[in-house]
Amino acid sequence: QSVLTQPPSASGTPGQRVTISCSGSSSNIGNNDVCWYQQLPGTAPKLLMYRDDQRPSGVPDRFSGSKSGTSASLAISGLRSEDEADYYCAAWDDSLSGVVFGGGTKVTVL
Amino acid sequence: EVQLVQSGAEVKKPGESLRISCKVSGYRFTTYWINWVRQMPGKGLEWVGRIDPSDSYTKYSPSFQGHVSISVDKSISTVYLQWNTLKASDTATYYCARIVVTGTGRFDPWGQGTPVTVSS
């Protein structure tokens, strides 16, 4: 059971908007930045979003992040076939003094 | 270019010991913490622990405390993850990752992963 809660799956057709939620607590999301990772099949995870809503260079602006209280969201607009991947949220946890992850959301492009 | 290059795939038997490595290049090695993350087959990401290469301070997830150890060799900019007694449940891919800002979950970049198979 992961500390952060994500839906196991999400899907959409090309061009649609898909949103993934990530729910935590006051010791992690409520008090610290949220990051998102994209893991394409057979590859290592890649940083997709940091500090709740900041994109590293090279990440398309179709990806956006937000946070409110102890929950965060990742939105993918203009869904494309190459967005088919697993997406994970992560945050520092003050109680653990370490990093906690969500269980991951598999995005399928129909 | 910042790179984390991990050692190759391993196949071991239960009860054996193992050490896998993560060689860092492209920046001053002692500046950033290095973390290990486990991904069991078909499952999600789990934080194993971290090390501060400047002083070798380590912190482990309670789920892994006492079963693995993380160490560093500053002379060759390499971080290790070690098991003294492997179990079948250790079968997974293990990633090392640099934490960019202390006290965040911002891992960048990641190593390519080391698959570990433990089977009799």
mmCIF file with all atom_site columns, C-alpha atoms in Angstrom, chain B residues 48-49 60-61 64-70 81-84 90 94:
data_model
loop_
_atom_site.group_PDB
_atom_site.id
_atom_site.type_symbol
_atom_site.label_atom_id
_atom_site.label_alt_id
_atom_site.label_comp_id
_atom_site.label_asym_id
_atom_site.label_entity_id
_atom_site.label_seq_id
_atom_site.pdbx_PDB_ins_code
_atom_site.Cartn_x
_atom_site.Cartn_y
_atom_site.Cartn_z
_atom_site.occupancy
_atom_site.B_iso_or_equiv
_atom_site.pdbx_formal_charge
_atom_site.auth_seq_id
_atom_site.auth_comp_id
_atom_site.auth_asym_id
_atom_site.auth_atom_id
_atom_site.pdbx_PDB_model_num
ATOM 1  C CA . VAL B 1 48 ? 14.780 2.280  -0.312 1.00 0.00 ? 48 VAL B CA 1
ATOM 2  C CA . GLY B 1 49 ? 17.084 4.863  1.231  1.00 0.00 ? 49 GLY B CA 1
ATOM 3  C CA . TYR B 1 60 ? 16.603 3.982  5.164  1.00 0.00 ? 60 TYR B CA 1
ATOM 4  C CA . SER B 1 61 ? 12.922 3.385  4.664  1.00 0.00 ? 61 SER B CA 1
ATOM 5  C CA . PHE B 1 64 ? 14.256 -1.886 4.121  1.00 0.00 ? 64 PHE B CA 1
ATOM 6  C CA . GLN B 1 65 ? 16.090 -0.992 7.344  1.00 0.00 ? 65 GLN B CA 1
ATOM 7  C CA . GLY B 1 66 ? 18.318 -3.831 8.491  1.00 0.00 ? 66 GLY B CA 1
ATOM 8  C CA . HIS B 1 67 ? 18.063 -5.778 5.227  1.00 0.00 ? 67 HIS B CA 1
ATOM 9  C CA . VAL B 1 68 ? 20.122 -3.575 2.903  1.00 0.00 ? 68 VAL B CA 1
ATOM 10 C CA . SER B 1 69 ? 22.998 -1.184 3.328  1.00 0.00 ? 69 SER B CA 1
ATOM 11 C CA . ILE B 1 70 ? 24.075 1.805  1.256  1.00 0.00 ? 70 ILE B CA 1
ATOM 12 C CA . LEU B 1 81 ? 23.505 -1.002 -2.477 1.00 0.00 ? 81 LEU B CA 1
ATOM 13 C CA . GLN B 1 82 ? 24.315 -4.234 -0.669 1.00 0.00 ? 82 GLN B CA 1
ATOM 14 C CA . TRP B 1 83 ? 22.513 -7.287 0.680  1.00 0.00 ? 83 TRP B CA 1
ATOM 15 C CA . ASN B 1 84 ? 24.168 -9.839 2.996  1.00 0.00 ? 84 ASN B CA 1
ATOM 16 C CA . ASP B 1 90 ? 14.323 -9.022 -3.353 1.00 0.00 ? 90 ASP B CA 1
ATOM 17 C CA . TYR B 1 94 ? 16.784 -1.178 -8.499 1.00 0.00 ? 94 TYR B CA 1
#
